[in-house]
Coordinates of C-alpha atoms in Angstrom, one line a residue:
M11 CA 29.8 -70.7 -23.7
Q12 CA 27.8 -70.7 -20.6
L13 CA 25.1 -68.2 -19.7
Y14 CA 25.3 -66.8 -16.2
C15 CA 22.8 -64.7 -14.3
Y16 CA 24.3 -62.8 -11.4
Q17 CA 22.5 -61.2 -8.6
I18 CA 24.5 -58.1 -7.6
A19 CA 23.8 -56.8 -4.2
K20 CA 25.5 -54.2 -2.0
S21 CA 28.8 -56.1 -1.4
R22 CA 29.0 -59.3 -3.5
C23 CA 28.1 -61.1 -6.7
E24 CA 26.2 -64.4 -6.8
R25 CA 25.4 -66.7 -9.7
V26 CA 21.8 -67.4 -10.3
D27 CA 20.4 -70.0 -12.8
G28 CA 17.2 -70.0 -14.6
V29 CA 17.4 -66.9 -16.7
S30 CA 15.6 -67.1 -20.0
P31 CA 18.0 -67.2 -23.0
V32 CA 15.7 -64.8 -24.8
K33 CA 16.9 -62.0 -22.6
V34 CA 20.6 -62.8 -23.4
G35 CA 22.3 -61.5 -26.4
R36 CA 24.5 -63.7 -28.5
G37 CA 27.9 -64.2 -27.0
G38 CA 27.2 -62.6 -23.7
S39 CA 26.0 -63.1 -20.1
V40 CA 23.2 -61.6 -18.1
L41 CA 23.7 -59.6 -15.0
Q42 CA 20.6 -59.1 -13.0
Y43 CA 20.4 -56.7 -10.0
A44 CA 18.1 -58.2 -7.4
G45 CA 17.2 -57.7 -3.8
G46 CA 18.7 -60.1 -1.3
P47 CA 18.0 -60.7 2.4
S48 CA 19.2 -57.2 3.1
T49 CA 16.7 -54.5 4.0
H50 CA 18.0 -52.3 1.1
R51 CA 15.7 -52.3 -1.8
T52 CA 17.5 -52.6 -5.2
Q53 CA 16.3 -52.2 -8.7
H54 CA 16.0 -55.2 -11.1
V55 CA 17.8 -54.5 -14.3
A56 CA 18.8 -57.0 -17.0
F57 CA 21.4 -56.1 -19.5
T58 CA 23.9 -58.0 -21.7
I59 CA 27.7 -58.0 -21.2
P60 CA 30.1 -59.9 -23.4
D61 CA 32.0 -62.7 -21.6
S62 CA 35.3 -61.3 -22.7
H63 CA 34.6 -58.1 -20.8
I64 CA 33.8 -59.9 -17.5
P65 CA 36.8 -60.8 -15.4
Q66 CA 37.3 -64.4 -14.3
E67 CA 37.3 -63.3 -10.7
V68 CA 33.8 -62.0 -11.1
L69 CA 32.6 -65.1 -12.9
Y70 CA 33.8 -67.6 -10.3
D71 CA 34.6 -65.6 -7.1
Q72 CA 31.4 -65.0 -5.2
N73 CA 33.2 -62.8 -2.6
F74 CA 34.4 -60.3 -5.1
P75 CA 33.6 -56.8 -3.8
I76 CA 31.7 -54.5 -5.9
Q77 CA 32.6 -50.8 -5.7
E78 CA 30.0 -48.2 -5.3
P79 CA 29.9 -45.6 -8.0
A80 CA 31.5 -42.3 -7.0
E81 CA 29.0 -39.5 -6.4
S82 CA 29.2 -36.7 -8.9
K83 CA 29.8 -33.3 -7.4
K84 CA 26.9 -30.9 -8.3
A85 CA 27.7 -27.3 -8.9
P86 CA 26.1 -25.0 -6.3
P87 CA 22.9 -23.3 -7.5
K88 CA 23.3 -19.7 -8.7
R89 CA 22.0 -17.0 -6.5
Y90 CA 19.8 -14.2 -7.9
T91 CA 19.2 -11.3 -5.5
N92 CA 16.0 -10.2 -7.4
S93 CA 14.3 -13.5 -7.0
D94 CA 15.7 -14.6 -3.6
H95 CA 15.4 -11.2 -1.8
P96 CA 13.3 -8.8 -3.9
M97 CA 12.7 -6.4 -1.1
R98 CA 16.4 -6.3 -0.3
E99 CA 17.1 -5.1 -3.8
W100 CA 14.3 -2.4 -3.5
Q101 CA 15.6 -1.2 -0.1
G102 CA 19.3 -1.2 -1.1
Y103 CA 22.2 -3.1 0.3
D104 CA 26.1 -3.0 0.4
G105 CA 26.2 0.6 -0.3
K106 CA 23.6 0.5 -3.1
A107 CA 20.9 3.2 -2.9
G108 CA 18.0 1.0 -4.0
F109 CA 14.7 2.3 -5.3
R110 CA 12.8 3.3 -2.2
E111 CA 13.3 7.1 -2.7
E112 CA 12.4 6.9 -6.3
Y113 CA 9.1 5.0 -5.5
L114 CA 8.2 7.6 -2.8
L115 CA 8.8 10.6 -5.1
E116 CA 6.7 9.0 -7.9
L117 CA 3.8 8.3 -5.5
L118 CA 3.9 11.8 -4.2
R119 CA 3.9 13.1 -7.8
R120 CA 0.8 11.0 -8.5
N121 CA -1.0 12.3 -5.5
G122 CA -0.1 15.9 -6.0
D123 CA 2.4 18.3 -4.5
P124 CA 2.1 18.8 -0.7
I125 CA 2.2 22.5 -0.7
F126 CA -0.8 23.4 1.5
Q127 CA -0.8 23.6 5.3
C128 CA -3.7 24.4 7.7
D129 CA -2.9 26.6 10.7
S130 CA -6.2 25.6 12.4
C131 CA -5.7 21.9 12.1
P132 CA -3.8 20.5 15.2
L133 CA -1.3 18.4 13.1
G134 CA -0.5 21.0 10.5
L135 CA 0.3 18.4 7.9
L136 CA 1.4 19.3 4.4
V137 CA -1.2 18.1 1.9
C138 CA -2.0 18.6 -1.8
K139 CA -4.8 20.7 -3.1
S140 CA -7.4 17.8 -3.5
C141 CA -6.7 16.5 0.0
C142 CA -6.9 19.9 1.5
L143 CA -10.4 20.5 0.0
K144 CA -11.5 17.0 1.1
L145 CA -10.3 17.5 4.7
H146 CA -12.0 20.9 4.9
S147 CA -15.3 20.2 3.3
S148 CA -17.0 20.7 6.7
L149 CA -14.4 23.1 8.0
P150 CA -14.6 26.0 5.6
L151 CA -13.4 28.6 8.1
H152 CA -9.9 27.2 8.6
V153 CA -6.9 29.3 7.7
V154 CA -4.7 27.7 5.0
R155 CA -1.2 28.7 3.8
E156 CA 0.4 27.8 0.5
W157 CA 4.1 27.3 -0.2
N158 CA 5.3 29.4 -3.1
G159 CA 8.8 28.0 -3.3
E160 CA 10.4 30.3 -0.7
Q161 CA 7.8 30.8 2.1
F162 CA 4.2 30.1 3.2
T163 CA 1.7 32.7 2.1
K164 CA -1.9 32.9 3.4
T165 CA -4.7 31.8 1.0
T166 CA -8.3 30.9 1.4
L167 CA -10.3 27.7 0.8
R168 CA -12.5 29.7 -1.5
E169 CA -9.6 30.4 -3.8
L170 CA -8.8 26.7 -3.8
G171 CA -12.4 26.0 -5.1
L172 CA -14.2 25.0 -1.9
R173 CA -18.0 25.4 -1.8
V174 CA -19.9 25.1 1.4
Q175 CA -23.0 22.9 1.2
I176 CA -25.6 24.1 3.7
G177 CA -28.5 21.7 4.7
H178 CA -26.5 18.5 4.3
F179 CA -24.9 17.5 7.6
D180 CA -23.3 14.3 6.3
G181 CA -21.0 16.1 3.9
S182 CA -22.9 14.8 0.8
E183 CA -23.6 17.0 -2.3
C184 CA -27.0 18.3 -3.0
I185 CA -28.6 17.3 -6.3
C186 CA -30.3 20.8 -6.5
P187 CA -27.8 23.3 -5.0
E188 CA -28.8 27.0 -4.9
R189 CA -26.1 29.6 -4.8
A190 CA -26.3 32.1 -1.9
G191 CA -24.8 34.9 -4.1
R192 CA -21.5 36.1 -5.4
T193 CA -20.2 37.2 -2.0
F194 CA -20.9 35.7 1.4
T195 CA -19.0 36.8 4.6
V196 CA -18.7 34.8 7.8
L197 CA -17.2 36.2 11.0
D198 CA -15.4 33.6 13.2
I199 CA -13.0 33.8 16.2
N200 CA -10.0 33.4 13.8
G201 CA -10.9 36.2 11.4
I202 CA -13.3 37.3 8.7
H203 CA -13.8 34.8 5.8
E204 CA -15.2 35.0 2.3
V205 CA -16.9 31.8 1.4
D206 CA -19.0 30.3 -1.4
V207 CA -22.3 28.9 0.0
D208 CA -24.8 26.6 -1.6
Y209 CA -28.3 26.2 -0.1
C210 CA -30.1 22.9 -0.3
S211 CA -33.2 22.8 -2.6
C212 CA -33.8 19.1 -2.6
D213 CA -36.2 17.0 -0.4
R214 CA -33.5 16.6 2.3
R215 CA -34.0 20.1 3.6
E216 CA -37.4 19.1 4.9
G217 CA -38.9 22.5 4.2
A218 CA -36.2 24.5 6.0
T219 CA -35.7 28.1 4.8
R220 CA -32.4 29.6 4.1
R221 CA -32.0 31.2 7.5
Q222 CA -33.0 27.9 9.2
Q223 CA -30.3 26.1 7.2
L224 CA -27.7 28.6 8.3
L225 CA -28.7 28.4 12.0
R226 CA -28.6 24.6 11.9
F227 CA -25.1 24.9 10.4
G228 CA -24.1 27.1 13.4
W229 CA -24.1 30.4 11.5
Y230 CA -26.2 33.3 12.8
P231 CA -27.5 35.4 9.8
A232 CA -27.3 39.2 9.9
T233 CA -30.7 39.6 8.2
P234 CA -33.7 37.2 8.1
L235 CA -34.2 37.7 4.4
H236 CA -31.5 37.0 1.8
P237 CA -28.6 37.1 4.2
R238 CA -25.1 37.8 2.9
M239 CA -23.3 37.9 6.2
C240 CA -23.2 35.6 9.2
A241 CA -21.4 35.3 12.5
T242 CA -20.7 31.9 14.0
L243 CA -22.3 31.0 17.3
T244 CA -18.8 30.4 18.8
L245 CA -17.9 34.0 18.0
L246 CA -21.0 35.4 19.6
D247 CA -20.3 33.4 22.8
Q248 CA -16.8 34.7 22.9
F249 CA -17.8 38.3 22.3
H250 CA -20.4 38.0 25.0
A251 CA -17.8 36.8 27.5
L252 CA -15.3 39.5 26.6
T253 CA -17.9 42.2 26.9
H254 CA -18.8 41.2 30.5
A255 CA -15.3 40.3 31.6
G256 CA -13.1 42.9 29.8
K257 CA -15.6 45.6 28.8
V258 CA -14.6 45.0 25.1
S259 CA -16.7 47.1 22.7
A260 CA -17.9 45.8 19.3
Y261 CA -15.6 48.2 17.5
D262 CA -12.5 46.9 19.4
Y263 CA -13.6 43.3 18.8
Y264 CA -14.0 43.9 15.1
R265 CA -10.5 45.4 14.9
Y266 CA -9.2 42.3 16.6
L267 CA -10.8 40.2 13.9
N268 CA -9.1 42.3 11.2
T269 CA -5.8 41.9 13.0
M270 CA -6.2 38.1 13.0
M271 CA -6.6 38.1 9.2
D272 CA -3.3 40.0 8.9
A273 CA -1.4 37.6 11.2

């Protein structure tokens, strides 16, 4: 029995001598894949094949063609909408509603019910209670309406829990607030308002008295000592102009303010 070493390239089989018999099993021949003059790089693999299994044409015919192995067809990869297009599943497609509306409702629930609307703000947006108080921390004389399920009813920022901090012009809270009293009335061009006022008693007031803090805030106190009523400087300017132009009396102007509160 002869030992043969074959170099199998792309299109033919050649016999090659000089293979160590150690690599050859008993009763078999060695086929070695090697690279020839072709530019294709092949892998060197030595394995044992019995002589009875090798056709004579392969053993002696160097021009015997070698067939390429057929490529196995791979199954197409599975498509998962959640991993391939996660936002498409969230938005909805092909008639499916998706989850956009559910997410929006839950976010609104977390932030609060938007049932308050300000008539004085230019946009008139619907906001929740906490946002309404935050937006009007420095605008305590705005007119706010609340949705009761059927219609909007007028309410006040005081009823929502707003307290006006006098003496701090950056909107910060005072570490030593001093209440102005149980009732405090402010007259503005849009009506008569009941507000809760806190004076500043910390070092940031720089020695300013209560009336000075009110004047710096734009409110004119009715009395110099322990004031409980103020009129805004804007209201005084408007009343002054109406008195000269239209001969409006103080009584008529006060009736006008009451009418604005009922509007």
